[in-house]
Amino acid sequence: MNDLRIPNQRAVIDRRALTAAIDAEVAAKPPAGQRMKVVEALRAALAHGRAEIARRLEERPAAGHDAAAAQAFLVDQLLRVIHDHVVNNVYPSGHRSSGERLTIMAVGGYGRGEMAPHSDVDIAFLTPSKQTHWCEQVIEAMLYFLWDLGLKVGHSSRSLDDMVRMAKSDITICTALLEGRYVWGDQELFEEARRRFFAEVVAGTERQFVTEKLIERNERHKRLGDSRYVVEPNVKEGKGGLRDLHTLYWIGKYIHKVRSVAELVDVGLLTPKEYRDFRRAENFFWAVRCHLHQLTNRAEDRLTFDLQRAVAERMNFADRPGKSAVERFMQYFFLQAKQVGSLTGVFLAQLEEQSAKKQRKGLFAGFRGRPKTVKGFKVASSRIAAPDDGWFAADPVRMLEIFAIADEQGLEIHPETMRLLTRDCRMIDAAVRKDPKANELFLGVLTSKRDPETVLRWMNEAGVFGRFVPEFGRVNAQMQFDMYHHYTVDEHTIRAIGLLVRIEKGELAKDHPLATLLLGKIHSRRALFCAVLMHDIAKGRGGDHSILGAEIAKRLCPRFGLTEEETALVSWLVRQHLIMSATAFKRDLADWKTITDFVSVVQSLERLRQLTLLTIVDIRAVGPGVWNSWKRQLLAELYNAAEERLRLGHVQSHRAERIEAKKQAVAARMDDNGALVERMGKLMADAYWIAESEDVIALNLAQLDQAAGEPLSITTTYDAARGATLVMVIAADHPGLFYRIAGGIHLAGGNIIDARIHTAKNGTAVDNFLVQDPLGRPFSEEAQFARLKTMIGDALANRVPLVPQLAARPLARPRAEAFEVRPRVEFDNDASNRFTVVEISARDRPALLNRLARALFEARLIVHSAHIATYGERAIDTFYVTDLFAGKIDTASRLKSIEKRLLEAASEDVPEVA
């Protein structure tokens, strides 16, 4: 597959000089001392060759083909030297029989003549028939030399008959042999093996091979996330990576016996331009893979966060305004992966066309039979196609029309037509973008009730989406360098649109009951879908993407055909699309002022419903595992409180009535224990009744009753509705209680996601914590509950050295170290009437909450509630605090002092103290 000539080969390895040096050692040393000297000479040659290849890659960091070919060349030469040494010096045989013949064949990736620095050396030793004793000795000796060099060898030793039999029964062996390349040994034997392979294994099995390779490819994609836009892609195995390119080559070689990618053009499977695209993507991926191997000094093919920055730097990507070097590098990576997807589609289509011409029933179920015509397009076998090569050039609006028809009639776009769309999409200019029909067609696809996600993804793959909406084209393949966002911006957006339709169809009613209810109540579907399209459209521009996106919406919406009122709504939604999640996850929803401030921004029920829907799909489309029951609960709680305020206009004077109504509801819930509401409830202040929900109050009152006279009471309850474990601690209140409880929970392996701290009128602390494990799941087993109670008790009794043990706990997200998260502290005295709200943003780690809570204690502040939100590697902890006299903190010097303490606690290089 790799026809490259290695420049200045002898600078990589000089086989003649190495052979001469080994022969000299053999001549000078007795047999017992020869082996170590030979191994030393081979090791030195391998080390020198690797260093030279690394130097060349550093000099030309994007020359992936050169580096991969040079590595294969280095191994070739070593194998040849080792073979000759073994055959001539170790096991010489002057008169070999016809059976004592041996050929060394490179297979797999090594067979293509491409290797990364730490790739496996895949070789097949072939003999004419059953192995003779001499062949076994030579093979064993060669393998020991290779192992002594530290090479990872994948090897097989087979006769020609065995090779044919095993290749017929195992597609993996068949594929490896398909790549077979002569390295050394008996060349006639190799040619015989190649002839028999194609005559006895390949002939007549082409259809089966293609089917199995495509099934294998699909299963591999599913295993690795089934998207070419995952933010930690596998360069070799991932969707759109090297293996997908190899699959195309294997199919072409199996059917047409091609010996290089260039020959795929000769047999009509790729155009010259597509061949250049193939080689460009392949060259880039090989460069990335070689850099990965060199950086890690192992066979590492996953482009993890901690390696992305280093590879970007090695490949000379630089920062640009609004976009870092690593983001530019990864955007180029995803654009190449997208190109591989396009090549795969047109390649398979061309293969199908060739098959259809040869036989009535082709290789695949395909685009055959008598087509019907729909608005000038040909439709057959559930595929829509352009009638001729100049169809789109004659009227570029047709590039929007074909997707609209595909959506309306449930058709696929024929891959050959996708090839035309990719070629002609550059004809979409300002005139097409202003065309009312084109905009009507686009809006129809965007707001379709059928499957807009799939059709928009096709449109994006063809390049039509980015040309028709250039603002969207700018975020095409753009990643965000963090651990929160799992997909590129364009993929995230398209997934969010798909989620809206699935919710509307009722498919996600269990996960999203509120959204399912709201989608039938909004006045403008068009506004909602446009808002989802544009909510992240301004990312990577070097400013606040919400503000910039709102301005883009004002330009785009009238073009799409939205009314002035709809345009204003979309612009507002884009501008405010983060406010609901920020309020729900980082503010105390029981605080009257929280709801007041939120409602003052939202102002109408229609905005509230639209914003809620946008917020839900935005979070859910971030990636797997990001949406959970706790987020659903918080958003529903905020929606219900805001909806009630907007609808009824409640004012704070109804506080007494609300408390009384809640007491009655709790009494009804507690049945026979309802009397506890009066008896134990009088110990709790009004703020407690407002802050806590009815179910938690009922549990607290029962616990207070049972714990009367006890110094410490801890109960744990699995709370399915909140997707967390409720940990309730009742103890004599004393300074530092909160940070010690938090430390105990962390030592038990728990993450606190919400905390409410209360002090009864008799001086008893009633603290409620919502806890999950590091993967965002609730604790639900008795052993976990017991550990929580034990560790909290030990922490409160000073039975464990809290700070050192917390510091020793491993990071829940080890790769978080790849990101720079600068700690930040913000104070807000307007967010609550009673409390100062302190928000700390820092790198997420187990000891963080404990350290922050301790810093607040040392600053002589009382914590009344804590709310913890995590966004990948970043944690944002929000505390509602007062001073010791229940007042807000408002003097500049005091705030500065508290900020200094919190920044020290949040930083990672501060020495730990017990």
PDB file of N, CA and C in Angstrom, residues 366-424:
ATOM      1  N   GLY A 366     -28.989  -2.741  -3.985  1.00  0.00           N
ATOM      2  CA  GLY A 366     -28.536  -1.418  -4.420  1.00  0.00           C
ATOM      3  C   GLY A 366     -29.525  -0.612  -5.209  1.00  0.00           C
ATOM      4  N   PHE A 367     -28.948   0.333  -5.909  1.00  0.00           N
ATOM      5  CA  PHE A 367     -29.728   1.320  -6.652  1.00  0.00           C
ATOM      6  C   PHE A 367     -29.961   0.792  -8.068  1.00  0.00           C
ATOM      7  N   ARG A 368     -30.938  -0.125  -8.163  1.00  0.00           N
ATOM      8  CA  ARG A 368     -31.198  -0.755  -9.453  1.00  0.00           C
ATOM      9  C   ARG A 368     -32.697  -0.744  -9.728  1.00  0.00           C
ATOM     10  N   GLY A 369     -33.062  -1.272 -10.879  1.00  0.00           N
ATOM     11  CA  GLY A 369     -34.475  -1.310 -11.251  1.00  0.00           C
ATOM     12  C   GLY A 369     -34.868  -0.035 -11.957  1.00  0.00           C
ATOM     13  N   ARG A 370     -36.114   0.039 -12.359  1.00  0.00           N
ATOM     14  CA  ARG A 370     -36.599   1.219 -13.080  1.00  0.00           C
ATOM     15  C   ARG A 370     -36.931   2.328 -12.089  1.00  0.00           C
ATOM     16  N   PRO A 371     -36.219   3.449 -12.136  1.00  0.00           N
ATOM     17  CA  PRO A 371     -36.473   4.509 -11.149  1.00  0.00           C
ATOM     18  C   PRO A 371     -37.721   5.314 -11.489  1.00  0.00           C
ATOM     19  N   LYS A 372     -38.345   5.873 -10.446  1.00  0.00           N
ATOM     20  CA  LYS A 372     -39.403   6.854 -10.674  1.00  0.00           C
ATOM     21  C   LYS A 372     -38.778   8.241 -10.521  1.00  0.00           C
ATOM     22  N   THR A 373     -39.528   9.256 -10.883  1.00  0.00           N
ATOM     23  CA  THR A 373     -39.005  10.615 -10.821  1.00  0.00           C
ATOM     24  C   THR A 373     -39.809  11.433  -9.823  1.00  0.00           C
ATOM     25  N   VAL A 374     -39.104  12.160  -8.956  1.00  0.00           N
ATOM     26  CA  VAL A 374     -39.738  13.064  -7.999  1.00  0.00           C
ATOM     27  C   VAL A 374     -39.080  14.428  -8.160  1.00  0.00           C
ATOM     28  N   LYS A 375     -39.829  15.374  -8.697  1.00  0.00           N
ATOM     29  CA  LYS A 375     -39.326  16.740  -8.916  1.00  0.00           C
ATOM     30  C   LYS A 375     -37.992  16.723  -9.674  1.00  0.00           C
ATOM     31  N   GLY A 376     -37.903  15.825 -10.634  1.00  0.00           N
ATOM     32  CA  GLY A 376     -36.704  15.738 -11.457  1.00  0.00           C
ATOM     33  C   GLY A 376     -35.643  14.804 -10.931  1.00  0.00           C
ATOM     34  N   PHE A 377     -35.727  14.418  -9.662  1.00  0.00           N
ATOM     35  CA  PHE A 377     -34.760  13.489  -9.073  1.00  0.00           C
ATOM     36  C   PHE A 377     -35.188  12.052  -9.358  1.00  0.00           C
ATOM     37  N   LYS A 378     -34.212  11.170  -9.476  1.00  0.00           N
ATOM     38  CA  LYS A 378     -34.499   9.741  -9.665  1.00  0.00           C
ATOM     39  C   LYS A 378     -34.614   9.070  -8.294  1.00  0.00           C
ATOM     40  N   VAL A 379     -35.619   8.237  -8.148  1.00  0.00           N
ATOM     41  CA  VAL A 379     -35.824   7.504  -6.896  1.00  0.00           C
ATOM     42  C   VAL A 379     -36.008   6.033  -7.210  1.00  0.00           C
ATOM     43  N   ALA A 380     -35.178   5.199  -6.581  1.00  0.00           N
ATOM     44  CA  ALA A 380     -35.324   3.753  -6.711  1.00  0.00           C
ATOM     45  C   ALA A 380     -34.661   3.095  -5.515  1.00  0.00           C
ATOM     46  N   SER A 381     -35.226   1.956  -5.113  1.00  0.00           N
ATOM     47  CA  SER A 381     -34.674   1.182  -3.986  1.00  0.00           C
ATOM     48  C   SER A 381     -34.439   2.061  -2.761  1.00  0.00           C
ATOM     49  N   SER A 382     -35.422   2.929  -2.475  1.00  0.00           N
ATOM     50  CA  SER A 382     -35.384   3.799  -1.287  1.00  0.00           C
ATOM     51  C   SER A 382     -34.213   4.780  -1.297  1.00  0.00           C
ATOM     52  N   ARG A 383     -33.718   5.108  -2.497  1.00  0.00           N
ATOM     53  CA  ARG A 383     -32.642   6.092  -2.603  1.00  0.00           C
ATOM     54  C   ARG A 383     -33.021   7.155  -3.612  1.00  0.00           C
ATOM     55  N   ILE A 384     -32.595   8.376  -3.328  1.00  0.00           N
ATOM     56  CA  ILE A 384     -32.843   9.492  -4.248  1.00  0.00           C
ATOM     57  C   ILE A 384     -31.508   9.925  -4.845  1.00  0.00           C
ATOM     58  N   ALA A 385     -31.521  10.225  -6.151  1.00  0.00           N
ATOM     59  CA  ALA A 385     -30.273  10.557  -6.845  1.00  0.00           C
ATOM     60  C   ALA A 385     -30.496  11.687  -7.837  1.00  0.00           C
ATOM     61  N   ALA A 386     -29.443  12.436  -8.092  1.00  0.00           N
ATOM     62  CA  ALA A 386     -29.474  13.448  -9.144  1.00  0.00           C
ATOM     63  C   ALA A 386     -29.513  12.745 -10.502  1.00  0.00           C
ATOM     64  N   PRO A 387     -30.281  13.271 -11.469  1.00  0.00           N
ATOM     65  CA  PRO A 387     -30.395  12.582 -12.768  1.00  0.00           C
ATOM     66  C   PRO A 387     -29.143  12.663 -13.626  1.00  0.00           C
ATOM     67  N   ASP A 388     -28.312  13.694 -13.398  1.00  0.00           N
ATOM     68  CA  ASP A 388     -27.099  13.793 -14.213  1.00  0.00           C
ATOM     69  C   ASP A 388     -26.041  14.604 -13.472  1.00  0.00           C
ATOM     70  N   ASP A 389     -24.868  14.635 -14.047  1.00  0.00           N
ATOM     71  CA  ASP A 389     -23.699  15.243 -13.405  1.00  0.00           C
ATOM     72  C   ASP A 389     -23.831  16.751 -13.217  1.00  0.00           C
ATOM     73  N   GLY A 390     -24.598  17.409 -14.071  1.00  0.00           N
ATOM     74  CA  GLY A 390     -24.695  18.870 -14.000  1.00  0.00           C
ATOM     75  C   GLY A 390     -25.951  19.371 -13.311  1.00  0.00           C
ATOM     76  N   TRP A 391     -26.679  18.472 -12.680  1.00  0.00           N
ATOM     77  CA  TRP A 391     -27.989  18.805 -12.100  1.00  0.00           C
ATOM     78  C   TRP A 391     -27.907  19.936 -11.071  1.00  0.00           C
ATOM     79  N   PHE A 392     -26.974  19.855 -10.151  1.00  0.00           N
ATOM     80  CA  PHE A 392     -26.876  20.855  -9.082  1.00  0.00           C
ATOM     81  C   PHE A 392     -26.251  22.151  -9.598  1.00  0.00           C
ATOM     82  N   ALA A 393     -25.329  22.036 -10.522  1.00  0.00           N
ATOM     83  CA  ALA A 393     -24.714  23.243 -11.083  1.00  0.00           C
ATOM     84  C   ALA A 393     -25.751  24.085 -11.807  1.00  0.00           C
ATOM     85  N   ALA A 394     -26.742  23.428 -12.441  1.00  0.00           N
ATOM     86  CA  ALA A 394     -27.784  24.161 -13.165  1.00  0.00           C
ATOM     87  C   ALA A 394     -28.670  24.954 -12.227  1.00  0.00           C
ATOM     88  N   ASP A 395     -28.900  24.445 -11.020  1.00  0.00           N
ATOM     89  CA  ASP A 395     -29.717  25.153 -10.032  1.00  0.00           C
ATOM     90  C   ASP A 395     -29.267  24.720  -8.634  1.00  0.00           C
ATOM     91  N   PRO A 396     -28.379  25.484  -7.992  1.00  0.00           N
ATOM     92  CA  PRO A 396     -27.828  25.089  -6.690  1.00  0.00           C
ATOM     93  C   PRO A 396     -28.877  24.922  -5.583  1.00  0.00           C
ATOM     94  N   VAL A 397     -30.065  25.546  -5.742  1.00  0.00           N
ATOM     95  CA  VAL A 397     -31.115  25.382  -4.732  1.00  0.00           C
ATOM     96  C   VAL A 397     -31.514  23.910  -4.621  1.00  0.00           C
ATOM     97  N   ARG A 398     -31.296  23.169  -5.697  1.00  0.00           N
ATOM     98  CA  ARG A 398     -31.610  21.736  -5.665  1.00  0.00           C
ATOM     99  C   ARG A 398     -30.816  20.989  -4.598  1.00  0.00           C
ATOM    100  N   MET A 399     -29.678  21.578  -4.198  1.00  0.00           N
ATOM    101  CA  MET A 399     -28.883  20.931  -3.140  1.00  0.00           C
ATOM    102  C   MET A 399     -29.602  20.961  -1.804  1.00  0.00           C
ATOM    103  N   LEU A 400     -30.516  21.917  -1.614  1.00  0.00           N
ATOM    104  CA  LEU A 400     -31.373  21.917  -0.428  1.00  0.00           C
ATOM    105  C   LEU A 400     -32.599  21.049  -0.664  1.00  0.00           C
ATOM    106  N   GLU A 401     -33.093  21.085  -1.894  1.00  0.00           N
ATOM    107  CA  GLU A 401     -34.326  20.367  -2.226  1.00  0.00           C
ATOM    108  C   GLU A 401     -34.171  18.862  -2.062  1.00  0.00           C
ATOM    109  N   ILE A 402     -33.018  18.325  -2.433  1.00  0.00           N
ATOM    110  CA  ILE A 402     -32.851  16.873  -2.355  1.00  0.00           C
ATOM    111  C   ILE A 402     -32.948  16.382  -0.912  1.00  0.00           C
ATOM    112  N   PHE A 403     -32.440  17.174   0.035  1.00  0.00           N
ATOM    113  CA  PHE A 403     -32.533  16.773   1.442  1.00  0.00           C
ATOM    114  C   PHE A 403     -33.969  16.895   1.948  1.00  0.00           C
ATOM    115  N   ALA A 404     -34.678  17.903   1.480  1.00  0.00           N
ATOM    116  CA  ALA A 404     -36.076  18.067   1.879  1.00  0.00           C
ATOM    117  C   ALA A 404     -36.918  16.883   1.391  1.00  0.00           C
ATOM    118  N   ILE A 405     -36.697  16.459   0.134  1.00  0.00           N
ATOM    119  CA  ILE A 405     -37.439  15.315  -0.408  1.00  0.00           C
ATOM    120  C   ILE A 405     -37.047  14.041   0.339  1.00  0.00           C
ATOM    121  N   ALA A 406     -35.764  13.877   0.620  1.00  0.00           N
ATOM    122  CA  ALA A 406     -35.303  12.700   1.368  1.00  0.00           C
ATOM    123  C   ALA A 406     -35.990  12.622   2.723  1.00  0.00           C
ATOM    124  N   ASP A 407     -36.136  13.773   3.378  1.00  0.00           N
ATOM    125  CA  ASP A 407     -36.807  13.797   4.682  1.00  0.00           C
ATOM    126  C   ASP A 407     -38.300  13.482   4.537  1.00  0.00           C
ATOM    127  N   GLU A 408     -38.957  14.133   3.579  1.00  0.00           N
ATOM    128  CA  GLU A 408     -40.409  13.958   3.404  1.00  0.00           C
ATOM    129  C   GLU A 408     -40.768  12.509   3.084  1.00  0.00           C
ATOM    130  N   GLN A 409     -39.950  11.852   2.263  1.00  0.00           N
ATOM    131  CA  GLN A 409     -40.316  10.526   1.761  1.00  0.00           C
ATOM    132  C   GLN A 409     -39.508   9.390   2.390  1.00  0.00           C
ATOM    133  N   GLY A 410     -38.694   9.720   3.394  1.00  0.00           N
ATOM    134  CA  GLY A 410     -37.941   8.683   4.078  1.00  0.00           C
ATOM    135  C   GLY A 410     -36.924   7.991   3.196  1.00  0.00           C
ATOM    136  N   LEU A 411     -36.230   8.752   2.364  1.00  0.00           N
ATOM    137  CA  LEU A 411     -35.270   8.187   1.415  1.00  0.00           C
ATOM    138  C   LEU A 411     -33.838   8.423   1.882  1.00  0.00           C
ATOM    139  N   GLU A 412     -32.933   7.600   1.399  1.00  0.00           N
ATOM    140  CA  GLU A 412     -31.504   7.856   1.575  1.00  0.00           C
ATOM    141  C   GLU A 412     -30.986   8.595   0.351  1.00  0.00           C
ATOM    142  N   ILE A 413     -29.922   9.358   0.536  1.00  0.00           N
ATOM    143  CA  ILE A 413     -29.260  10.004  -0.593  1.00  0.00           C
ATOM    144  C   ILE A 413     -28.294   8.985  -1.211  1.00  0.00           C
ATOM    145  N   HIS A 414     -28.383   8.808  -2.506  1.00  0.00           N
ATOM    146  CA  HIS A 414     -27.474   7.860  -3.152  1.00  0.00           C
ATOM    147  C   HIS A 414     -26.030   8.349  -2.983  1.00  0.00           C
ATOM    148  N   PRO A 415     -25.119   7.444  -2.586  1.00  0.00           N
ATOM    149  CA  PRO A 415     -23.731   7.877  -2.344  1.00  0.00           C
ATOM    150  C   PRO A 415     -23.075   8.576  -3.530  1.00  0.00           C
ATOM    151  N   GLU A 416     -23.414   8.178  -4.739  1.00  0.00           N
ATOM    152  CA  GLU A 416     -22.845   8.856  -5.900  1.00  0.00           C
ATOM    153  C   GLU A 416     -23.316  10.302  -5.959  1.00  0.00           C
ATOM    154  N   THR A 417     -24.568  10.525  -5.534  1.00  0.00           N
ATOM    155  CA  THR A 417     -25.092  11.893  -5.474  1.00  0.00           C
ATOM    156  C   THR A 417     -24.450  12.664  -4.325  1.00  0.00           C
ATOM    157  N   MET A 418     -24.135  11.973  -3.229  1.00  0.00           N
ATOM    158  CA  MET A 418     -23.393  12.625  -2.142  1.00  0.00           C
ATOM    159  C   MET A 418     -22.038  13.109  -2.661  1.00  0.00           C
ATOM    160  N   ARG A 419     -21.455  12.343  -3.554  1.00  0.00           N
ATOM    161  CA  ARG A 419     -20.185  12.741  -4.163  1.00  0.00           C
ATOM    162  C   ARG A 419     -20.357  14.037  -4.953  1.00  0.00           C
ATOM    163  N   LEU A 420     -21.466  14.134  -5.703  1.00  0.00           N
ATOM    164  CA  LEU A 420     -21.745  15.351  -6.471  1.00  0.00           C
ATOM    165  C   LEU A 420     -22.004  16.533  -5.544  1.00  0.00           C
ATOM    166  N   LEU A 421     -22.763  16.278  -4.456  1.00  0.00           N
ATOM    167  CA  LEU A 421     -23.062  17.354  -3.503  1.00  0.00           C
ATOM    168  C   LEU A 421     -21.777  17.892  -2.878  1.00  0.00           C
ATOM    169  N   THR A 422     -20.884  16.983  -2.501  1.00  0.00           N
ATOM    170  CA  THR A 422     -19.606  17.396  -1.913  1.00  0.00           C
ATOM    171  C   THR A 422     -18.794  18.225  -2.902  1.00  0.00           C
ATOM    172  N   ARG A 423     -18.861  17.843  -4.172  1.00  0.00           N
ATOM    173  CA  ARG A 423     -18.118  18.567  -5.207  1.00  0.00           C
ATOM    174  C   ARG A 423     -18.732  19.934  -5.487  1.00  0.00           C
ATOM    175  N   ASP A 424     -20.081  20.001  -5.536  1.00  0.00           N
ATOM    176  CA  ASP A 424     -20.763  21.207  -6.014  1.00  0.00           C
ATOM    177  C   ASP A 424     -21.207  22.159  -4.911  1.00  0.00           C
TER     178      ASP A 424
END
